[in-house]
Structure formats: structure tokens, C-alpha cells
Amino acid sequence: MKITLTIDGVRYDDDVEPRLLLVHYLREHAGRTGTPIGCDTSNCGACTVLLNGKSVKSCSVLAVQADGASVTTIQGLAAGNGSGEDGWHPLQKAFHEEHGLQCGYCTPGMILAAVDLLNENPNPTEEQVRDGLEGNLCRCTGYQNIVRAVLKAAGSTTGAGVQA
Amino acid sequence: MTATADHEVGRARTRKEDARLVTGQTSWTDNIMLPGLAQVAFLRSPHAHARITSVNLDAARTAPGVIAVFAGADVAAEQGSLPCAWPVTEDIVIPNHPPMAVETVRYAGEIVAAVVARDRYAAADALELIDVEYEPLPPVLDMPAALEPGSPKVHAEGNKSYTWSLANGDLDAAFADAPVVIERTYRQQRLIPEAMEPRAVVVAPVADEFTMWSSTQIPHVLKVMLALVTGIPEHKLRVIAPDVGGGFGSKLQVTAEEVLALILARRLGRPVKWTESRTEGNAAVHHGRDQIQKIRIAADADGTLRGLDVDLLADMGAYLMIVTPGVPLLGAFMFNAIYKMAAYRFNCTGVFTTKTPTDAYRGAGRPEATYAIEHIMDDLAFHLGLDPLEVRERNWIKHEEFPYTTISGLTYDTGNYEAATALAKDLFQYEELRKEQSERNAASAQVRLGLGVSTYTEMCGLAPSRVLGSLRYAAGGWEHAAIRMLPTGMVEVITGSSAHGQGHETAWSQIVADELGVPFEDVRVLHGDTAISHKGMDTYGSRSLVVGGTALVSACGKVREKARVIAAAMMEVAPTDLEWADGRWAVRGDPDQGKTIGEIAFATFAAHDLPDGVEPSLDCDATIDPDNFSYPHGTHLCAVEVDTETGWVKIRSYVAVDDIGNVINPLIVDGQLHGGIVQGIAQALFEEAAYDDSGNLVTASLADYLIPSAADVPSFTLARTQTPSTLNPLGVKGVGEAGTIASTPAVVNAIVDALRPFGVTDVAMPCTPERVWRAINNALPSPGETPPLQPPAQNQVDGGGAA
Ligand code: FES
Ligand code: FES
């Protein structure tokens, strides 16, 4: 099937199998490997991207369902080419500054889920952040610094828990 | 070029790694694309135990996009046996372990066939066309039953792999006439490591040379093992661990998939890739824990320990993988923990079952031991009517008694259990919480409060090669590092450690910046590629900083000494007239005269005026074998609220005071603790790899195997005491596993503490609402009037901040 979509600001016209998952399209057809895959049951959230500005798990969407849509992946979030910190999105900066990542595998999905969360609720409480990120699993960080990063990006001054 | 005057070590540096990770420029193994790359998919046994009676590959072979299809018989001659590097006893049974099953499958998930196709969809389609017929054999699922004489056998040699023992002191005397003897059986449930990046491997053959990219913790060990298993000469193999998305021990392995990918690439003469699905991985990645622990302590009436007797059954699963049999041995030295006693005996029997093989999982042997001893110390305290911290204090090694040789034979260099505990009690508001607990108990409140204590220690820095040799481990425990000085003064650091989330690029840069007097930004750390880092023992067992960091310091020292001779020539003084001060070689008594490492590096590049016999290079390397383990310790305190009507458990607060010696980067250290604590909580409350009666893994996906989300865990209060290790120049002890080791007993002890008034002495892990509810109701004297059993599916834990 023919599809046309915009990924990180670039237009793609393609002919794809109807069963092709969006995440596989992004990774293997469009070469956008910044979006990883962590599971096959739509539980982990590693593959989260923004589809027309709303976060979705790109393993639970078919490429053909994204026809006509605009997709933002972690590679399209920063201004410029992402190589300098200056252009980073506030959430990218906050994850870095608050050490909200270790292996980084969950990070693209976590950041994009947080972008959506803050769009919906610009001033969340810690509990709202924790509930809002429930669909994104991280095995490394124990979430404390992820929560702290999201609150920081939201301009919150409360911080998550207590530092050492 | 200026030297850095401020110390880098100890600074909360944000990580260098992050720049690629937060922008999606990461190189995960599955990202790798090569011309002509073919996709491998594996067909796996749906049976726990069966004989393969026929395999029909015809339909799959002719399916669209299929390049080749193989069954076990097709690769039997060249696939060898997956290695076990730790034959713990002379008479251990190490069964043959073909990467692809040929005649018999022994766990659900074992590979029986492989498809190589043009893409992953074609490969998956072709798997469906393979027809394998099985003759089912009886599953072997229960360890005690497996050891009965009439049990069906997993392997012809029987179901016992080995029995390993350690004893010191007169145990009979310790138990004879002991005023207090407590005996318990604890269960360490089976766990799945669940690194967020599923495993993946790519192999590219060029002529008779092979490059493998693998999502592994151990590129160096893997390379040696691949050479030994496949017969490909070691110098024709290159192994690269690119960005690796977590490991937790699960990628400390030489896997069937890696060996088969190599064999298939060799057969086909083209590059191949295999990427695991999560469901596949839950059954096929090695599992962790799974022990039955019989533990017995003898004590005096005042709680002073006399002796400790431990008898373990450890589930090996169906085969012995790289360190499977050795994992419980790492616990053997830790059951006695921080306590003094006159006698100790440890026995462990490794048992085969028809389940996924077990192996190292974060902590590897030490969480199991710590759980058991910390749990039974609480039982002892309750029996004597003492506070759990009081009974610990009566038994622990006092800070002035270090160095102290324990009953299991390790010599702890330093520690201060008093200081860590005092600080933890203070932050936790221990006395206030105890008061609230008694008030709730007095009022028979529905929601009870429980306080859990864990005063853990562990052994890190694996490991002195001599010790490993005495335990019959096949390899050593050294580590390697090299420094390459570039002409412009920049530094390349080569490390044999293989990071997969730990932040070595940042921490190693901090160390080198201080050691060589160069800016943090000027250091680049290279790792995880055997063509660049030719020597290494890789990353596991909280060893990288303790052993790898020591190698790094040593290599830097050698660079400085080489530089000294050249600096002296540059300034026309004798080398003995120079001192290393403020990150450069300066003339003693004339500090204005000095040369930085960068200046000296450029002089070696030009090499115009070097003294006779001095080589034009500052590069150095070092390989370090540790003399001893290192021994972090700490006190973790957990407060839980337990709803006695529903069994719901809520973690109300959690304080962790850890003594990991000197800290290179507090940001990284706190992160390791947060993640570790949550993994330990996950064992206590949420996770269990469950099998049904026919040996199928029930928790096959992340929908069934419940790893905690942000909503399931609280924030933690962390603090540190700092007793530097005397065993390495950095004074560090290791932190990668501390949180996991400490937190499981802290949480379970808290739950049991809340339920002591009901007569509960234990709740089996994971402490789900149902299990908590049953523990209360089974313990109640008259369970006649219990409410109907409608426990919630999963425990909820408070998401609120700790303070
Ligand atoms: S990969 Fe999409 S939710 Fe796990
Ligand atoms: S940082 Fe490793 S999974 Fe989140």
C-alpha cells in the first residue's frame, strides 16, 4: 500500500506491506533507528513516538495507519541536528542534567511520553508524573531521576524525593 | 594548555554518554545494517522435555524470501557445546549443551531450528512452516522431587549436578546446648533479568575472518569462548559490544544464538542478524535466583550468634551455562554477612530441572545470602524480644575490629556499620516510626506499619585470580587499561571493562583527568571492541571501577613516569628534580617551571629533542589483578503499610545509607542505587518467573512478568558514609549491585514486621496482596470468619516522595 508521511520534518512516500508496524517502518525503511523496540506486547513504551503531536507506541500502530500523519521521533525533537546541547528540547536537557538515564534504551520513549504528558499537564505533581509514565518501563534508573527530570523540565521546583 | 587544578573525582559530572542517548544517535546492535544482511529467526521448543522424532523443513525452505533453513542435525558436527567456565567440583556433572537441540529438548524455549531469510517478516513466516514432531517426556520441575531416586531424569547422568561445601569451626558444638536455635526455609523465586534492550547479534564474515556485534556484557570473554567452541582461530574473530541496553547479568553469557549466528554466517558466507523478541527472551535468556534455602542459627540467650548452618538447593535449569554452578558459591561467603560467629557450614546442591538455565542476575548469589541471613536475624530478634537493630549490633564486627577475617574466610578491610546504621536511623526517624507502629498495633488498626531492616555487606571487585582458581573458575579476575596520548594533548583511554549503562565513559574520564592533569573534556574512553581494547575481563560483579579503575590508575602512573624523563629533558633538569604537582611536572622549588602532559605529548610527537634511548611515546598500559575483594556495606530501612483486610502493601518510606568507599561521581552512584533498590523491591513484591505443571513458562511476556513501572515505586532517601577501601588506590568498593542486595530483605522484613502480631513469620516472595492476605489468615488462630478471598492483582506502592 502506498503511504505518505512526514518523519521528523522529512516527507516519505513509500509502498509498504499492510502488516508492517510503524516502528519497523521507522527503523528499517526510513532509517530512523533512534526509536528502539523493547517488547512484542505493547507493554514497555520504548518505541514511543509522537504521532501528530500525541504519544503513541509505534509498535502498536501499522505503518499504513500513519498515512498522512506527521511523526516526531527522538531524532527530530532537538532543534538543529541534535549534536549540540544548545538545541536540545528541555526534556532532553533535563534527562541529562538529572541523570534520568543509564543504558538509555528506554530514554527515547520516556522522553516522548513525557513531552506528551507535559503538553497535557504543564505542571504535574510527582504522583501525576509517575502515573503518566506508567506505560514506559525502565530497568535501570528506578525512575527517581526520570521523575525528577520531568518535574524539572516542567519548571517545577519541588524535585522528586531527596537527593543524597 | 593548562592543567586542571580542581579535582574531577568526586564531582557530580553529567554523563558524556548522554549526548548520543538522548538524541537517538545510539548504536544498538539491532540498528546495524550491512549490504546483503540476512535475518535469522529461531524456532523454539514448545515442550519442557521431549524427544525430537522428526523435523520437516521442506515447506520453509521454499517459502518466499527464505535463504536457508537448518535443524539441529544440520549443524551438529560444527556447533560444539556451550561452555560452562565454572566446574565447581571435581565430580560436577556438566551435560553436553548443543546450541541447537539435536535429539532432545530440555526446556521450553530451546532452539530446534533456524531460518535465514531476506527480512524479519519473511523469516517469521517461514518459522510457521517448519514441522517438528515431538515425543513428550516427563517434565522435571520441582527440585526436591528431582533428587528423589525415582524421578524422571533431565540428563542421563541424573538430576544432581554437584554438591559443594564449605565449613569452618565446630558447628556441632555451636548448636549443642544453644539456648536459641532458629530454623527456617526461604524460597528465592525464579526471576527474569529483563534488560530493556532484547538481545541481538550481527555477524559479518569477510573471507575467513568474522566480526560479531552483540548485545553483550562480555565481548572479551565471548571472543575467547567463541574461538574455543567453534574452532575459529581467536585472531580471526573480532567482537564488538556497541551500545548495550542494560544487562544485569543476563548478557554475561555465551549464548546459543551467538554461536549459531556465527556458524550460519560462516556457512552462508554472508552477514546475518538475529534480534530477540521479548517473549522469546523471557524463555531463552538465562534466569536468575531460584534457590530453596534451609538456614539454621544457634545463639546465646542474649542474641549472640554461635553458629550458622546453610543448606541450599539451587536450580540450574536444564543446562550449565557460563557461570551457572558458581552463582550460589558467591553467596557462600556472604551468609555470615557482617556478623561474628564461631562456626559455619554451607552446603549447596545444584539441581537440573526442565526449565530455562539460570545464571548470574544482579547480585548473583549475594542477594540470596543477604536475604536469608537478614531475614533470620529479624526472626532471632523477634524470638528474643529485641529490636532487630539491637540484635545486629550485638553481632556485627565493630569498626575498630577491622581488618577482620570472617568465619567464611574473607578478610574485610574496612567498614563502619555503627556509623551507617546511626545515620540511617536518624534519617528514617526510626524511633518515631516504632512508636507509631505500637500505637497502630495497640489499636488493632486495619492498616499496620512494619519496619524492615537490612544491614548488608557484599563482595565486589571480582576477583583475585588466585581465589577464582581455588574455586575452580576457569579464568582470572584481572583487568586491563591503556592510555594513548595524542599529539594535541588529548587522551584516549582503552578499558577492558565493557559498560552497558554504567557511565564508564564519564567516570573513567574523571579519573584520568585527575591522574594526568588534563581537562575532563579532553579524555575519550574507548571500550567494547576487541580490536581496540584487545584485553579485558569485562563488566559484571561490581568489578569495573574496583579492578578496571585500578588498572587505569596504574596505566596513568606509568604515563606520568615516562613523561617525567622527557619533561626533565625539555626543562634541562634531572628527572629527580621534578615533582608532580597541580597536574603537571614542575621543578621542585621553582613551580613556575613545569610541563603539562599535553606539552610533553607534543614533544614526543615531534620527537626532535628526546634524550637518548627514550622512545617517542607516552602510551602505557597496565593489567591489574586484585589482592582481595572489596566490601561495600550499608543500612537500608524500609517502612511499609500493610492493609490487613486486603493484603495491600504500600512502601511509605525508604532510607538507604551506603558505604561504598570513595565516590568518583555521586550522580552515577545515586542512579545505581535507585535502580538497584527498585530491582530488589521487584523481587520482594512483584516478580516471579512462573511455570505451569507441564513446564511452560506462564510469565512469557511483559504483560505477565510484572516489572515495576514509575507508578509502582516510591522515591528513596539516600545518604552515604565513607570508609575508603584500603585495597585499591582509588579507595572505592563498588556500587552496581548494592541496592538490589540490600532492598529485598528490607522490604520483606518490613512486611513480616507489620504482621508479627498476627503470628506471621514469613511471606513467600513475591509478597503479592494474595500471599500477604493468606499469610495473615493462615496464621490467625481461628480463620473461620475470614472475608471472601478477593485479593487485588498487584501490589501498589506509594508514588509519593520520601521526604
Ligand atoms: S516496543 Fe512498543 S511498547 Fe514495547
Ligand atoms: S535507562 Fe536503561 S532501561 Fe531506562
Short mmCIF file of N, CA and C in Angstrom, two decimals, chain B residues 93-96 153 155-160:
data_model
loop_
_atom_site.label_atom_id
_atom_site.label_comp_id
_atom_site.label_asym_id
_atom_site.label_seq_id
_atom_site.Cartn_x
_atom_site.Cartn_y
_atom_site.Cartn_z
N VAL B 93 28.63 -32.68 37.29
CA VAL B 93 28.07 -33.15 36.02
C VAL B 93 27.84 -31.93 35.13
N ILE B 94 28.55 -31.87 34.02
CA ILE B 94 28.34 -30.80 33.04
C ILE B 94 27.82 -31.44 31.77
N PRO B 95 26.52 -31.39 31.55
CA PRO B 95 25.96 -32.07 30.38
C PRO B 95 26.35 -31.36 29.09
N ASN B 96 26.39 -32.11 28.03
CA ASN B 96 26.57 -31.53 26.71
C ASN B 96 25.44 -30.54 26.44
N LYS B 153 14.59 -38.22 34.57
CA LYS B 153 15.90 -37.57 34.51
C LYS B 153 15.95 -36.51 33.42
N HIS B 155 18.94 -35.31 32.44
CA HIS B 155 20.08 -35.81 31.68
C HIS B 155 20.34 -37.25 32.12
N ALA B 156 20.94 -38.01 31.24
CA ALA B 156 21.21 -39.41 31.55
C ALA B 156 22.01 -39.53 32.85
N GLU B 157 22.87 -38.53 33.11
CA GLU B 157 23.73 -38.60 34.29
C GLU B 157 22.94 -38.37 35.59
N GLY B 158 21.69 -37.97 35.49
CA GLY B 158 20.90 -37.73 36.70
C GLY B 158 20.62 -36.26 36.89
N ASN B 159 19.90 -35.95 37.95
CA ASN B 159 19.45 -34.57 38.15
C ASN B 159 20.32 -33.76 39.10
N LYS B 160 21.31 -34.42 39.69
CA LYS B 160 22.22 -33.66 40.55
C LYS B 160 23.45 -33.26 39.76
#
